[in-house]
Short mmCIF file of C-alpha atoms in Angstrom, two decimals:
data_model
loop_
_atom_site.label_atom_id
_atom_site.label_comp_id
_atom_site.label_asym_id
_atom_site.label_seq_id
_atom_site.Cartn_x
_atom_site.Cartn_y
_atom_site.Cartn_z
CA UNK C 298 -1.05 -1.81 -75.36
CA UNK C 299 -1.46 0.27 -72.67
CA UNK C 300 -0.77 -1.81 -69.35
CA UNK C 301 -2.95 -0.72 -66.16
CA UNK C 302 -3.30 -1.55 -62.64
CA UNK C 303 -6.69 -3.08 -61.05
CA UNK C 304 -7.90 0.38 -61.39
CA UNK C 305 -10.12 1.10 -64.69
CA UNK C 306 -8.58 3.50 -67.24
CA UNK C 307 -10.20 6.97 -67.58
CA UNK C 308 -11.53 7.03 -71.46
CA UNK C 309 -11.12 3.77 -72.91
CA UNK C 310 -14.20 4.00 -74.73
CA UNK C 311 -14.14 7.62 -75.93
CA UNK C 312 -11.95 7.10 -78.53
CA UNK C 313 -12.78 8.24 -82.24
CA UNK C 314 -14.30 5.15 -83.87
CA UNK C 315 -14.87 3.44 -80.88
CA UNK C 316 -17.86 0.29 -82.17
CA UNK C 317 -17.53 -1.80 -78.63
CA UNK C 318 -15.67 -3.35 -76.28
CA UNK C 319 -14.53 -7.03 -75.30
CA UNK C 320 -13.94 -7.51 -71.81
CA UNK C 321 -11.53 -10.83 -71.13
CA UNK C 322 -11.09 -11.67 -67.78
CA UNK C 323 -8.61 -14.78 -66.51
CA UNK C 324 -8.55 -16.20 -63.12
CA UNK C 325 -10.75 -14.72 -59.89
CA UNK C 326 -11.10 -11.30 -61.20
CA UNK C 327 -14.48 -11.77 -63.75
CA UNK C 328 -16.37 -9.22 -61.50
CA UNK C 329 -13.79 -6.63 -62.75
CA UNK C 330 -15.65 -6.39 -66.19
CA UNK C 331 -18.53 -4.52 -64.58
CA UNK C 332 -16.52 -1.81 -64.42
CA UNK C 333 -16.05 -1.03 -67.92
CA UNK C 334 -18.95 1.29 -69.21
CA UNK C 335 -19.54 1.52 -73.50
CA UNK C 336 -21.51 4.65 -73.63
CA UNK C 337 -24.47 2.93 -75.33
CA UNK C 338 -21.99 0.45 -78.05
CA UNK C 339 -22.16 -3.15 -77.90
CA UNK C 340 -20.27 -5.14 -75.46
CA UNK C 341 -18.62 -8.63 -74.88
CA UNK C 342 -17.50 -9.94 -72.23
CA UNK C 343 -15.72 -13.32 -71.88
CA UNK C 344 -14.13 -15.09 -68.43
CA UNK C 345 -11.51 -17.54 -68.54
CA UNK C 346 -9.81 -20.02 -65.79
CA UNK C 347 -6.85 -19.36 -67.41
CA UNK C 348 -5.06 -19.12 -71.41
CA UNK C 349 -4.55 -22.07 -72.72
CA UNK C 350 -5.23 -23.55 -76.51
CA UNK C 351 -8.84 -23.61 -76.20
CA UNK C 352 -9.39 -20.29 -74.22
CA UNK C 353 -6.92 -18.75 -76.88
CA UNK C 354 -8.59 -20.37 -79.93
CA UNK C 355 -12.17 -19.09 -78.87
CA UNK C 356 -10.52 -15.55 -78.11
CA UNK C 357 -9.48 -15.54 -81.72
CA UNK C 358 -12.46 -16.38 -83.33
CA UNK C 359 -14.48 -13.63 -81.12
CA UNK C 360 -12.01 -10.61 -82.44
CA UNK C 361 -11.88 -12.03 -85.41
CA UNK C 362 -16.13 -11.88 -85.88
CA UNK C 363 -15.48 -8.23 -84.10
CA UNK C 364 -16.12 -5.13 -86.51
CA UNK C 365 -13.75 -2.47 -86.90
CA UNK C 366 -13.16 0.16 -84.16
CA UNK C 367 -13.77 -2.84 -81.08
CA UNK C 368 -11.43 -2.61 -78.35
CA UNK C 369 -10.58 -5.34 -75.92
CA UNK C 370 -9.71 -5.16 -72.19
CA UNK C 371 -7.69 -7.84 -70.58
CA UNK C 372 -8.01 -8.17 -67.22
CA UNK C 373 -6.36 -11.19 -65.04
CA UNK C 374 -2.62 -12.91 -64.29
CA UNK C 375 0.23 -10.73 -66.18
CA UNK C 376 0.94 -14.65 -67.61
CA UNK C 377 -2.46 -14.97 -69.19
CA UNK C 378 -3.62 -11.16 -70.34
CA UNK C 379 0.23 -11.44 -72.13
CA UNK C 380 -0.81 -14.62 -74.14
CA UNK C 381 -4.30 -13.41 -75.16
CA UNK C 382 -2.72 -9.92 -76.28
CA UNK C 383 -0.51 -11.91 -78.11
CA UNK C 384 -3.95 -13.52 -80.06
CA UNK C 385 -5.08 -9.81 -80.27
CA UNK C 386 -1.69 -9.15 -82.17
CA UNK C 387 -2.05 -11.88 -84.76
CA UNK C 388 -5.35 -10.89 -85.54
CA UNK C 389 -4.44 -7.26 -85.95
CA UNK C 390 -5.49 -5.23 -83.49
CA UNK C 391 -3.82 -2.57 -82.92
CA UNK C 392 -1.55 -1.79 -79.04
CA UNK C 393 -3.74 1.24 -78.54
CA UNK C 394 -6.97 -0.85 -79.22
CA UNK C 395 -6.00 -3.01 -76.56
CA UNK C 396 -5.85 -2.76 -72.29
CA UNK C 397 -4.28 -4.83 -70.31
CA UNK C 398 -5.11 -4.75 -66.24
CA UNK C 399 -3.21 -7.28 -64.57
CA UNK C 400 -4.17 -8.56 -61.02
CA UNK C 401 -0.67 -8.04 -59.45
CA UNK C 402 0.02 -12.13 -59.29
CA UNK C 403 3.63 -12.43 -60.21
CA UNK C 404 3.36 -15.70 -62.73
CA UNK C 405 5.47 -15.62 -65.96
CA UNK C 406 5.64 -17.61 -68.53
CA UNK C 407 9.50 -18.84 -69.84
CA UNK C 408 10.50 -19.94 -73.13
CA UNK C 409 12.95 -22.84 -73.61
CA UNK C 410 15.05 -21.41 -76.20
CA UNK C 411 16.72 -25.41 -76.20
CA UNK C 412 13.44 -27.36 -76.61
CA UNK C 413 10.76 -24.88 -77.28
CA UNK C 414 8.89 -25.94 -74.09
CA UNK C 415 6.87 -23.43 -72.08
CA UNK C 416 7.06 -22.98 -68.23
CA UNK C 417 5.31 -21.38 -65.68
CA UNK C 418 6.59 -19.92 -62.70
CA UNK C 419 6.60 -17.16 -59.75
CA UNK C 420 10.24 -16.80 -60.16
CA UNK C 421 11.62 -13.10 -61.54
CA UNK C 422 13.59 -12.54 -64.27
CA UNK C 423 17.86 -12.77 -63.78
CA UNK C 424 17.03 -16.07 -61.77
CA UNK C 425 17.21 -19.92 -62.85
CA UNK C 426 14.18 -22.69 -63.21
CA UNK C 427 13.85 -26.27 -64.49
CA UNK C 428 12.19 -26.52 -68.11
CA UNK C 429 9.75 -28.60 -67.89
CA UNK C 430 10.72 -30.17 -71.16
CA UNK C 431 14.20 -30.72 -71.23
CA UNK C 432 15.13 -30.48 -67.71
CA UNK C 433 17.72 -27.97 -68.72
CA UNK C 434 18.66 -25.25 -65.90
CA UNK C 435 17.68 -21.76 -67.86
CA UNK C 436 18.36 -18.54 -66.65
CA UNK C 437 15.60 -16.16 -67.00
CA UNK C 438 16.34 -13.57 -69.00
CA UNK C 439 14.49 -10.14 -69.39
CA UNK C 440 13.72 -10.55 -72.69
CA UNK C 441 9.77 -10.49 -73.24
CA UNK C 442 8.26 -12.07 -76.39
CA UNK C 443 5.08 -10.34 -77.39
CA UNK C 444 4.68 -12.76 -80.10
CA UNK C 445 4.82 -16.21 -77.78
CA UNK C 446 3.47 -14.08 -74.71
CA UNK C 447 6.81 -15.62 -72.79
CA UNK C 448 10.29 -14.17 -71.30
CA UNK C 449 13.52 -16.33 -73.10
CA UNK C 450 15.11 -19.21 -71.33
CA UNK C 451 18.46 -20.21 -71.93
CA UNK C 452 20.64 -22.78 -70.39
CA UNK C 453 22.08 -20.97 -66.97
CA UNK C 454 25.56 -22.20 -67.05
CA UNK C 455 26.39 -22.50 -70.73
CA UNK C 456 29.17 -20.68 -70.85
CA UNK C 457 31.12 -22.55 -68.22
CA UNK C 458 33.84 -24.55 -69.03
CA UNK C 459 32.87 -28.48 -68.76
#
């Protein structure tokens, strides 16, 4: 994946066996897509509130009806381009056939490694939240899961004598 900042990336469609382009874009930042030129190939583009199971499932099912040689631009909250390139993973595209542009918010998503709950928050990694789901204190941990699109949560003060 190659991460980016609100700016467009020189040559994104000039690679060999470039077919067209998907443009996702999450949150406020839709008019972003315009900015992505194909050089004459087909192109898609999608814009989401946010990634959830819906926005995700119809993701999937548009790369999946994508021909070879697509590539797909993510452009939105760190949170939600991270869960979509997680779809783009499962069905097999490839890190360099996907972008991700994030809008600079600062929203994560943690993992409950206790309940298997995911949480939202603004908080950075190293510090402590509520899950939502268990109402365990987890520490934030840098550890980022491609796969689940979340950092690991684990409980804060485990290791402290009770």
């Amino acid at each position: 994946m190659r991460p980016a900042s609100m700016t467009v990336p020189e040559g994104i469609c000039c690679d060999p066996g470039f077919r067209g382009l998907i443009c996702v874009s999450f949150g406020k930042t839709d008019s972003l897509t315009a900015d992505y030129h194909t050089g004459g190939q087909r192109r898609h583009v999608i814009h989401f509130d946010g990634a959830n199971t819906d926005t995700l499932s119809y993701l999937r099912s548009t790369i999946e009806l994508a021909c070879v040689g697509v590539r797909l631009v993510l452009i939105g909250p760190m949170a939600d381009i991270k869960a979509a390139a997680a779809v783009a993973a499962e069905c097999g595209l490839a890190d360099d056939e996907v972008t991700l542009v994030s809008d600079g918010s600062e929203h994560r998503t943690v993992f409950c490694a206790h309940c298997r709950t995911v949480t939202k928050t603004v908080e950075p990694t190293g510090s402590e939240l509520e899950c939502q789901g268990c109402t365990t204190v987890l520490s934030i941990s840098n550890h980022f899961s491609r796969r689940i699109a979340a950092y690991l949560g684990y409980a804060a003060h485990a290791e402290e004598a009770a």
